[in-house]
Structure formats: structure tokens, C-alpha cells
């Protein structure tokens, strides 16, 4: 039974690493007397959670706080469903410490409507160090070296690339591959500006060609596999690599693994200096009860505290959503993630992740997902996929 001073939190953090991070948040709120009513909806990337959210809102019973990504936040704000957090944000000076790239999603019409808890990024590779050492494989620096390394692993009988065949996971690979083929300019033109020329270009064909190469390094049982089970294959040494956002690090840490010693984290070869980011934010749905509103504000404030941002993100695998949090508590991958984010943000090489709702609204994202997944599963050759992508994106706008 929920009390007014409780928050009911809808989220999709159900894997081992995610749940560990969620506990940091639960404990932090509990210490402040805010009760927690858990509403988990399993499913990486949050698609299932967003379906549940729509049903709850339609039924007139929205949860008080919801984990959300990018353009989904803007969509709910546009419908007038989200509470205004300006009081807390102004009192605590969020404007001065939250990077612009995040504010673009945390604010609507100039008002704060979400509290960002982290910054993840998708163009990472996670590798089992022991497997690489045994096979004499050095950390690949270029795309060709990466392909050669995967071939060596495959020849040894192990799985080269741990992957789960779910649309959002295929799309997560796609984020990194687009950056590796055409860099930030091409990524922006194709995935953010939706320029038909870029979407239909030879470079895009090259992207699909690389997706086919990756598909050749995935094991036979990949269909439908959850991302954290793919991470487990790397952790157990059954597979060498996984291309996945840095939430994967949460799984390695949960298993007791240490960066540089047990596993390696490096950018998708060909994407050094570039970051495709997504930020988990908590949006508060409008509620009438003043005590419930106070609980929402207290939760938003707790999320934004620098101490909490450090404690939470150390466990989650992400980096803080504010620029003034020291990196002392972070491991080597976390420190690199923080440095990469600052550098990309200064150099204009920070882009929103298409796969995780930070490049375009859900309709366009889903249209891209369909083509990417169909091509990955061999339904289209690269040339057809390019044509389908142009049409699908056009129809979705
Ligand atoms: C992402 C989310 C991450 C992570 C991942 C897998 O969309 O931003 O926090 O949990 O999904 O569930």
C-alpha cells in the first residue's frame, strides 16, 4: 500500500548490476524517510517499461516517478503529464552543473521536468582479458584489427561476439558502427538530422556491410537473448567481446571482476574521441496530494546530490550527470568514461544515442530498429537495407 510520502518508481533495472545500482538509490531515499514502492518492468532498453507506463497513464493511475530516456521525456512533457521541478532545480543550481546536452532532455519549454541520474554511452566494447591473452590478441585499435581479433577467437572455437538478438541490442551495435564508418558528421546527418542523402549513401551501405560482418561472429543461439546474459558469456570466458553500453560494466563488477585485470573496456574501434550517449532520467508524473509532491521533490533532490551521483554511477557503470563530481571513486573504465564525455562535449563529438532514444522520437527510432534488425537477421542485403531505411524514416516522420 503506497503512502503519500512514498514514491512509486517504474523502472527497468532488473539485471544483477542494475539492481545493485537501484539499491543505492533505494537506500539513499530510505535514509531520508522516503518510502519506495517498486514497479520493475524487465526488458533492457526500456521498451516494455514504456508500454506499461502508457497503460498506467491511460488507466488514470500513473506511477509517481518513472525512469525515462531522451525523447520519451519530451513526449510526456508535451502532453502536460509531467510535474514541474523548477523549485528544486533553481534552489540547487542544476542549470550550472548539468551539461547542456542533457538539459535538452531534462527541460521542456524552459522548465525542468526530469532529474538526470547518469550518462551512459553505447560505443563501448567489453572484453575478457584472459581469453585475449590466451589467444595472443592485443586490444584492437582499428576496425580491421577488431575483425581480425574476432576471427582469431572464432577459429579457437569460442564465441567472438556475445550478443542478444533483440531490436534495441542490434541498434546499440548500429550506433557504434555508424560512428566507426562515418564519424560524428555522418552520424548527425543520418541519425539525427535524418538527411535522406546520408541515410541512402554508400557510407550507410558500408555500415550494413559491417553489421553483416558482426553477425558472422555471433553464436547460433543469439536470438532473443537478454543483454546481461550476453555479458555473462564474456564474464565466464565463453565469449571474447560484447559491444554494449557501459551498463555492461555493472555486470562485470557484480561478478567481482576488475577492469584491466579481468576485463577491458575500450571504444568501438574507429570511434576514439566520439561518444554516443544516453542519460537515464527520472520524470515525476503530476499528482495532487501535496505530501506526494513533496516526496517527488525530495527524490529529485536526492538524485542530484553530488555524493549520490558518485555512489550510484560507480555501481551502475555510467558517469555522473553533473560536471562537478570528482572521479576519485571511479575505476579505470569510469575515469575513462568521464574524461571521454568531457572531451567529446568540448570538441562537439558528443551525439545522442539513436538506439536509446536520444537521436529522435520513438516513431523514427522504431522505424530504424525494424530495418536494422531485419538486415541483421539476413532478411535484407545491405543495398536493400539502405533503401528500406530511407523509406522507413520518411514514413515515420
Ligand atoms: C538503457 C538504460 C541503461 C541500462 C540499459 C539496459 O536504455 O539507459 O540504464 O539499464 O538500458 O537495460
Short mmCIF file of C-alpha atoms and ligand atoms in Angstrom, two decimals:
data_model
loop_
_atom_site.label_atom_id
_atom_site.label_comp_id
_atom_site.label_asym_id
_atom_site.label_seq_id
_atom_site.Cartn_x
_atom_site.Cartn_y
_atom_site.Cartn_z
CA UNK A 1 0.00 0.00 0.00
CA UNK A 2 1.53 3.30 -1.10
CA UNK A 3 1.54 6.24 1.32
CA UNK A 4 1.65 9.88 0.27
CA UNK A 5 5.26 10.19 1.39
CA UNK A 6 6.24 7.20 -0.76
CA UNK A 7 7.38 7.25 -4.34
CA UNK A 8 6.25 4.51 -6.68
CA UNK A 9 9.10 4.08 -9.15
CA UNK A 10 8.65 2.49 -12.56
CA UNK A 11 11.98 1.31 -13.99
CA UNK A 12 13.64 -1.48 -15.98
CA UNK A 13 16.70 -2.04 -13.81
CA UNK A 14 16.29 -5.76 -13.17
CA UNK A 15 19.68 -7.29 -14.09
CA UNK A 16 22.22 -8.02 -11.32
CA UNK A 17 24.27 -4.88 -11.91
CA UNK A 18 21.24 -2.68 -12.47
CA UNK A 19 19.53 -3.93 -9.30
CA UNK A 20 22.71 -3.26 -7.31
CA UNK A 21 22.70 0.33 -8.55
CA UNK A 22 18.98 0.69 -7.88
CA UNK A 23 19.62 -0.36 -4.28
CA UNK A 24 21.98 2.59 -3.87
CA UNK A 25 19.06 4.84 -4.79
CA UNK A 26 16.55 2.98 -2.59
CA UNK A 27 18.86 3.14 0.42
CA UNK A 28 19.58 6.82 -0.14
CA UNK A 29 15.86 7.64 -0.18
CA UNK A 30 15.14 5.39 2.79
CA UNK A 31 17.72 7.31 4.82
CA UNK A 32 15.67 10.44 4.13
CA UNK A 33 12.40 8.83 5.15
CA UNK A 34 11.05 8.46 1.61
CA UNK A 35 9.32 5.11 1.10
CA UNK A 36 9.87 3.11 -2.09
CA UNK A 37 7.16 1.21 -3.94
CA UNK A 38 8.87 -0.86 -6.60
CA UNK A 39 7.41 -1.16 -10.10
CA UNK A 40 10.02 -3.06 -12.14
CA UNK A 41 9.30 -3.92 -15.77
CA UNK A 42 12.06 -6.19 -17.10
CA UNK A 43 13.44 -5.60 -20.57
CA UNK A 44 16.72 -3.89 -21.46
CA UNK A 45 16.39 -0.52 -23.16
CA UNK A 46 13.01 0.06 -21.50
CA UNK A 47 10.56 -0.65 -24.33
CA UNK A 48 8.39 -2.90 -22.14
CA UNK A 49 8.52 -0.35 -19.33
CA UNK A 50 7.25 2.37 -21.67
CA UNK A 51 4.35 0.12 -22.74
CA UNK A 52 3.41 -0.43 -19.10
CA UNK A 53 3.68 3.29 -18.48
CA UNK A 54 1.23 4.10 -21.28
CA UNK A 55 -1.25 1.57 -19.87
CA UNK A 56 -0.96 3.04 -16.37
CA UNK A 57 -1.47 6.59 -17.60
CA UNK A 58 -4.44 5.55 -19.77
CA UNK A 59 -5.97 3.91 -16.70
CA UNK A 60 -5.59 7.22 -14.81
CA UNK A 61 -3.05 5.74 -12.41
CA UNK A 62 0.44 6.98 -13.33
CA UNK A 63 3.39 5.96 -11.13
CA UNK A 64 4.89 8.92 -9.26
CA UNK A 65 8.40 8.57 -10.69
CA UNK A 66 9.49 6.99 -13.96
CA UNK A 67 12.88 6.09 -15.43
CA UNK A 68 12.91 7.56 -18.91
CA UNK A 69 15.18 8.27 -21.84
CA UNK A 70 15.62 11.26 -24.13
CA UNK A 71 12.76 11.99 -26.46
CA UNK A 72 10.28 9.94 -24.41
CA UNK A 73 10.65 12.57 -21.67
CA UNK A 74 9.87 15.31 -24.17
CA UNK A 75 6.82 13.44 -25.47
CA UNK A 76 5.31 13.13 -21.98
CA UNK A 77 6.13 16.75 -21.22
CA UNK A 78 4.38 17.84 -24.39
CA UNK A 79 1.26 16.02 -23.20
CA UNK A 80 1.40 18.04 -19.97
CA UNK A 81 1.80 14.90 -17.85
CA UNK A 82 5.00 15.82 -16.01
CA UNK A 83 5.49 17.80 -12.82
CA UNK A 84 7.50 21.00 -12.89
CA UNK A 85 10.74 20.63 -10.90
CA UNK A 86 11.89 24.26 -11.21
CA UNK A 87 11.68 24.91 -7.44
CA UNK A 88 14.23 22.23 -6.61
CA UNK A 89 16.32 22.87 -9.72
CA UNK A 90 16.62 26.60 -9.07
CA UNK A 91 17.29 26.20 -5.36
CA UNK A 92 20.08 23.73 -6.13
CA UNK A 93 21.50 25.40 -9.24
CA UNK A 94 21.03 22.49 -11.65
CA UNK A 95 21.40 24.90 -14.59
CA UNK A 96 25.04 25.45 -13.75
CA UNK A 97 26.11 21.83 -13.32
CA UNK A 98 24.09 19.69 -15.73
CA UNK A 99 25.66 19.57 -19.21
CA UNK A 100 23.69 21.29 -21.99
CA UNK A 101 23.36 18.04 -23.93
CA UNK A 102 21.39 16.59 -21.00
CA UNK A 103 19.35 19.72 -20.27
CA UNK A 104 18.00 19.44 -23.78
CA UNK A 105 16.05 16.41 -22.48
CA UNK A 106 15.57 17.36 -18.80
CA UNK A 107 13.82 20.62 -19.65
CA UNK A 108 10.71 21.35 -21.65
CA UNK A 109 9.74 24.86 -22.64
CA UNK A 110 12.44 26.19 -20.33
CA UNK A 111 11.20 24.26 -17.27
CA UNK A 112 12.88 21.34 -15.51
CA UNK A 113 10.75 18.20 -15.86
CA UNK A 114 13.28 15.44 -15.15
CA UNK A 115 16.28 14.75 -12.93
CA UNK A 116 19.18 13.07 -14.77
CA UNK A 117 20.78 10.31 -12.73
CA UNK A 118 23.62 9.39 -15.09
CA UNK A 119 25.24 9.48 -18.50
CA UNK A 120 25.77 6.17 -20.26
CA UNK A 121 27.31 5.69 -23.65
CA UNK A 122 26.85 3.00 -26.24
CA UNK A 123 30.06 2.88 -28.29
CA UNK A 124 31.96 0.58 -25.91
CA UNK A 125 33.47 -2.87 -26.28
CA UNK A 126 33.80 -5.17 -23.24
CA UNK A 127 36.40 -7.91 -23.49
CA UNK A 128 37.53 -10.88 -21.41
CA UNK A 129 41.23 -10.19 -20.83
CA UNK A 130 42.19 -13.80 -20.10
CA UNK A 131 40.63 -15.01 -23.35
CA UNK A 132 42.51 -12.34 -25.31
CA UNK A 133 45.80 -13.07 -23.53
CA UNK A 134 45.49 -16.82 -24.14
CA UNK A 135 44.92 -16.23 -27.83
CA UNK A 136 47.65 -13.60 -28.06
CA UNK A 137 45.21 -10.86 -29.07
CA UNK A 138 46.11 -7.24 -28.32
CA UNK A 139 43.36 -4.66 -27.78
CA UNK A 140 42.24 -3.81 -31.34
CA UNK A 141 42.79 -0.19 -32.38
CA UNK A 142 41.14 -0.16 -35.79
CA UNK A 143 38.05 -1.77 -37.26
CA UNK A 144 40.20 -4.16 -39.32
CA UNK A 145 42.15 -5.20 -36.22
CA UNK A 146 38.86 -5.77 -34.44
CA UNK A 147 37.62 -8.02 -37.25
CA UNK A 148 40.93 -9.92 -37.29
CA UNK A 149 40.71 -10.37 -33.50
CA UNK A 150 37.16 -11.71 -33.72
CA UNK A 151 38.24 -14.11 -36.48
CA UNK A 152 41.02 -15.44 -34.24
CA UNK A 153 38.54 -16.03 -31.42
CA UNK A 154 36.09 -17.74 -33.75
CA UNK A 155 38.86 -20.01 -35.07
CA UNK A 156 39.63 -21.04 -31.50
CA UNK A 157 36.09 -22.37 -31.11
CA UNK A 158 34.88 -19.68 -28.71
CA UNK A 159 32.18 -17.14 -29.46
CA UNK A 160 33.80 -13.97 -30.77
CA UNK A 161 30.94 -11.55 -30.16
CA UNK A 162 28.42 -12.10 -27.36
CA UNK A 163 25.13 -10.62 -28.47
CA UNK A 164 21.43 -10.85 -27.84
CA UNK A 165 19.16 -10.66 -30.86
CA UNK A 166 16.72 -8.00 -29.68
CA UNK A 167 16.00 -4.92 -31.75
CA UNK A 168 17.44 -2.47 -29.22
CA UNK A 169 20.64 -4.53 -28.91
CA UNK A 170 21.07 -4.71 -32.69
CA UNK A 171 20.55 -0.94 -32.72
CA UNK A 172 23.15 -0.49 -29.98
CA UNK A 173 25.70 -2.15 -32.29
CA UNK A 174 24.48 0.11 -35.08
CA UNK A 175 25.23 3.30 -33.07
CA UNK A 176 28.90 2.33 -32.83
CA UNK A 177 29.16 1.05 -36.39
CA UNK A 178 27.72 4.28 -37.86
CA UNK A 179 30.31 6.28 -35.89
CA UNK A 180 33.10 3.93 -36.94
CA UNK A 181 32.22 4.25 -40.64
CA UNK A 182 31.44 7.94 -40.99
CA UNK A 183 32.35 9.70 -37.77
CA UNK A 184 30.26 12.27 -35.96
CA UNK A 185 29.27 14.31 -39.02
CA UNK A 186 27.80 11.32 -40.79
CA UNK A 187 26.13 10.12 -37.60
CA UNK A 188 24.49 13.51 -37.10
CA UNK A 189 23.37 13.86 -40.71
CA UNK A 190 21.93 10.35 -40.91
CA UNK A 191 20.58 9.55 -37.45
CA UNK A 192 19.77 12.97 -36.01
CA UNK A 193 19.02 15.25 -38.98
CA UNK A 194 17.56 12.31 -40.95
CA UNK A 195 19.08 13.62 -44.16
CA UNK A 196 17.82 11.26 -46.90
CA UNK A 197 21.11 11.58 -48.78
CA UNK A 198 23.12 10.40 -45.78
CA UNK A 199 20.61 7.67 -44.98
CA UNK A 200 20.79 6.44 -48.56
CA UNK A 201 24.54 6.84 -49.03
CA UNK A 202 27.33 4.41 -49.86
CA UNK A 203 28.57 5.00 -46.34
CA UNK A 204 25.30 3.63 -45.00
CA UNK A 205 25.76 0.58 -47.20
CA UNK A 206 29.19 0.17 -45.62
CA UNK A 207 27.51 0.35 -42.20
CA UNK A 208 25.23 -2.54 -43.10
CA UNK A 209 28.18 -4.45 -44.56
CA UNK A 210 29.90 -4.12 -41.18
CA UNK A 211 26.73 -5.26 -39.40
CA UNK A 212 26.83 -8.40 -41.59
CA UNK A 213 30.45 -8.95 -40.56
CA UNK A 214 29.45 -8.68 -36.88
CA UNK A 215 26.56 -11.08 -37.45
CA UNK A 216 29.12 -13.63 -38.64
CA UNK A 217 30.82 -13.56 -35.24
CA UNK A 218 27.69 -14.12 -33.15
CA UNK A 219 26.81 -17.63 -31.89
CA UNK A 220 23.79 -19.60 -33.16
CA UNK A 221 21.69 -19.09 -30.03
CA UNK A 222 21.71 -15.30 -30.03
CA UNK A 223 18.03 -14.73 -30.87
CA UNK A 224 16.13 -13.05 -28.05
CA UNK A 225 18.99 -13.40 -25.55
CA UNK A 226 18.98 -10.73 -22.82
CA UNK A 227 21.94 -8.35 -22.87
CA UNK A 228 23.11 -9.33 -19.40
CA UNK A 229 23.29 -12.99 -20.43
CA UNK A 230 25.50 -11.89 -23.31
CA UNK A 231 27.66 -10.01 -20.77
CA UNK A 232 27.79 -13.21 -18.71
CA UNK A 233 29.26 -15.07 -21.70
CA UNK A 234 32.18 -12.63 -21.71
CA UNK A 235 32.49 -12.73 -17.92
CA UNK A 236 32.60 -16.57 -17.98
CA UNK A 237 35.13 -16.68 -20.80
CA UNK A 238 32.73 -18.36 -23.26
CA UNK A 239 32.98 -15.28 -25.46
CA UNK A 240 35.64 -12.64 -26.03
CA UNK A 241 33.80 -9.40 -26.80
CA UNK A 242 30.49 -7.62 -26.31
CA UNK A 243 29.56 -4.30 -27.90
CA UNK A 244 27.25 -2.72 -25.34
CA UNK A 245 26.63 0.43 -23.35
CA UNK A 246 28.52 0.83 -20.09
CA UNK A 247 25.66 -0.66 -18.07
CA UNK A 248 27.51 -3.90 -19.03
CA UNK A 249 30.26 -2.85 -16.61
CA UNK A 250 27.73 -3.17 -13.80
CA UNK A 251 27.52 -6.90 -14.59
CA UNK A 252 31.31 -7.35 -14.56
CA UNK A 253 31.58 -5.53 -11.23
CA UNK A 254 28.72 -7.57 -9.75
CA UNK A 255 30.68 -10.70 -10.71
CA UNK A 256 33.70 -9.35 -8.81
CA UNK A 257 35.71 -8.57 -11.96
CA UNK A 258 38.23 -5.76 -12.08
CA UNK A 259 38.99 -3.53 -15.10
CA UNK A 260 42.38 -4.09 -16.79
CA UNK A 261 42.84 -7.24 -14.73
CA UNK A 262 39.80 -9.35 -15.70
CA UNK A 263 38.20 -7.29 -18.40
CA UNK A 264 38.97 -4.47 -20.83
CA UNK A 265 36.77 -1.55 -21.79
CA UNK A 266 37.56 0.34 -24.96
CA UNK A 267 35.70 2.37 -27.55
CA UNK A 268 34.36 0.60 -30.62
CA UNK A 269 37.46 0.63 -32.87
CA UNK A 270 37.29 3.65 -35.15
CA UNK A 271 35.30 5.75 -32.67
CA UNK A 272 38.03 7.11 -30.37
CA UNK A 273 37.15 10.61 -29.19
CA UNK A 274 33.47 10.14 -30.04
CA UNK A 275 30.68 9.41 -27.57
CA UNK A 276 27.10 8.34 -28.33
CA UNK A 277 25.36 8.99 -25.04
CA UNK A 278 22.11 8.25 -23.30
CA UNK A 279 21.03 9.56 -19.93
CA UNK A 280 18.63 7.86 -17.56
CA UNK A 281 16.40 10.49 -16.04
CA UNK A 282 13.57 10.35 -13.54
CA UNK A 283 10.46 12.22 -14.53
CA UNK A 284 7.74 12.85 -11.97
CA UNK A 285 4.14 12.47 -13.06
CA UNK A 286 1.68 15.11 -11.88
CA UNK A 287 -0.01 14.12 -8.62
CA UNK A 288 -2.50 16.09 -6.47
CA UNK A 289 -1.53 15.13 -2.93
CA UNK A 290 0.92 17.75 -1.51
CA UNK A 291 2.72 15.10 0.56
CA UNK A 292 3.24 13.01 -2.57
CA UNK A 293 4.53 16.11 -4.37
CA UNK A 294 6.99 16.68 -1.54
CA UNK A 295 8.19 13.09 -1.84
CA UNK A 296 8.76 13.62 -5.58
CA UNK A 297 10.77 16.76 -4.95
CA UNK A 298 12.79 15.03 -2.25
CA UNK A 299 13.55 12.21 -4.68
CA UNK A 300 14.62 14.64 -7.40
CA UNK A 301 16.88 16.44 -4.95
CA UNK A 302 18.39 13.17 -3.69
CA UNK A 303 19.16 12.08 -7.26
CA UNK A 304 21.00 15.29 -7.99
CA UNK A 305 23.21 15.28 -4.90
CA UNK A 306 26.88 15.04 -5.95
CA UNK A 307 27.59 12.36 -3.34
CA UNK A 308 24.75 10.21 -4.59
CA UNK A 309 25.75 10.74 -8.24
CA UNK A 310 29.17 9.35 -7.41
CA UNK A 311 27.96 6.39 -5.32
CA UNK A 312 25.28 5.38 -7.81
CA UNK A 313 27.30 5.67 -11.01
CA UNK A 314 30.29 3.78 -9.59
CA UNK A 315 27.99 0.77 -9.34
CA UNK A 316 25.88 1.36 -12.46
CA UNK A 317 28.76 1.68 -14.94
CA UNK A 318 27.65 5.13 -16.05
CA UNK A 319 29.18 8.51 -15.21
CA UNK A 320 27.64 11.43 -13.28
CA UNK A 321 25.08 13.73 -14.87
CA UNK A 322 26.76 16.75 -13.31
CA UNK A 323 30.13 18.18 -14.20
CA UNK A 324 31.27 18.88 -10.62
CA UNK A 325 31.54 15.31 -9.29
CA UNK A 326 35.11 14.16 -8.54
CA UNK A 327 36.31 10.99 -10.29
CA UNK A 328 38.19 9.58 -7.26
CA UNK A 329 35.71 6.80 -6.50
CA UNK A 330 35.56 5.57 -10.11
CA UNK A 331 37.52 2.65 -11.54
CA UNK A 332 39.66 2.87 -14.70
CA UNK A 333 36.70 2.47 -17.07
CA UNK A 334 34.65 5.04 -15.16
CA UNK A 335 37.52 7.54 -15.18
CA UNK A 336 37.90 7.00 -18.92
CA UNK A 337 34.14 7.41 -19.39
CA UNK A 338 34.21 10.73 -17.52
CA UNK A 339 37.23 12.01 -19.45
CA UNK A 340 35.76 10.88 -22.80
CA UNK A 341 32.48 12.64 -22.04
CA UNK A 342 34.17 15.91 -21.10
CA UNK A 343 36.41 15.76 -24.17
CA UNK A 344 33.60 14.89 -26.59
CA UNK A 345 31.41 17.57 -25.11
CA UNK A 346 34.18 20.19 -25.56
CA UNK A 347 35.02 19.03 -29.11
CA UNK A 348 31.48 18.72 -30.45
CA UNK A 349 31.84 14.94 -30.82
CA UNK A 350 29.11 14.06 -28.32
CA UNK A 351 25.97 12.69 -30.02
CA UNK A 352 22.71 11.29 -28.69
CA UNK A 353 22.36 7.51 -28.97
CA UNK A 354 19.84 6.52 -31.63
CA UNK A 355 19.39 3.10 -30.04
CA UNK A 356 18.49 4.63 -26.69
CA UNK A 357 16.12 7.36 -27.70
CA UNK A 358 18.45 10.34 -27.79
CA UNK A 359 18.57 10.97 -31.54
CA UNK A 360 14.90 11.07 -32.50
CA UNK A 361 11.39 10.44 -31.29
CA UNK A 362 10.18 6.88 -30.76
CA UNK A 363 8.40 6.61 -34.12
CA UNK A 364 11.62 7.25 -36.06
CA UNK A 365 13.68 5.13 -33.67
CA UNK A 366 11.32 2.18 -34.09
CA UNK A 367 11.33 2.55 -37.87
CA UNK A 368 15.13 2.33 -37.79
CA UNK A 369 15.02 -0.63 -35.39
CA UNK A 370 12.85 -2.60 -37.84
CA UNK A 371 15.26 -2.18 -40.74
CA UNK A 372 18.40 -2.77 -38.64
CA UNK A 373 17.00 -5.97 -37.15
CA UNK A 374 15.67 -7.31 -40.44
CA UNK A 375 19.06 -6.74 -42.07
CA UNK A 376 20.95 -8.25 -39.12
CA UNK A 377 18.81 -11.34 -39.41
CA UNK A 378 19.56 -11.67 -43.11
CA UNK A 379 16.19 -10.54 -44.47
CA UNK A 380 17.78 -7.70 -46.47
CA UNK A 381 21.13 -7.40 -48.15
CA UNK A 382 22.97 -4.13 -47.47
CA UNK A 383 21.72 -2.34 -50.60
CA UNK A 384 18.09 -3.22 -49.83
CA UNK A 385 18.52 -2.22 -46.20
CA UNK A 386 19.72 1.23 -47.28
CA UNK A 387 16.63 1.71 -49.45
CA UNK A 388 14.33 0.41 -46.72
CA UNK A 389 15.95 2.75 -44.19
CA UNK A 390 15.33 5.82 -46.33
CA UNK A 391 11.67 4.90 -46.86
CA UNK A 392 11.00 3.80 -43.29
CA UNK A 393 12.44 7.01 -41.83
CA UNK A 394 10.50 9.15 -44.29
CA UNK A 395 7.22 7.36 -43.46
CA UNK A 396 7.80 7.66 -39.71
CA UNK A 397 8.14 11.46 -39.71
C1 LIG B 1 19.40 1.56 -21.19
C2 LIG B 1 19.46 2.33 -19.90
C3 LIG B 1 20.51 1.75 -19.02
C4 LIG B 1 20.53 0.24 -18.99
C5 LIG B 1 20.13 -0.43 -20.31
C6 LIG B 1 19.81 -1.91 -20.24
O1 LIG B 1 18.43 2.09 -22.03
O2 LIG B 1 19.78 3.66 -20.16
O3 LIG B 1 20.38 2.31 -17.73
O4 LIG B 1 19.89 -0.22 -17.92
O5 LIG B 1 19.08 0.21 -20.94
O6 LIG B 1 18.66 -2.17 -19.51
#
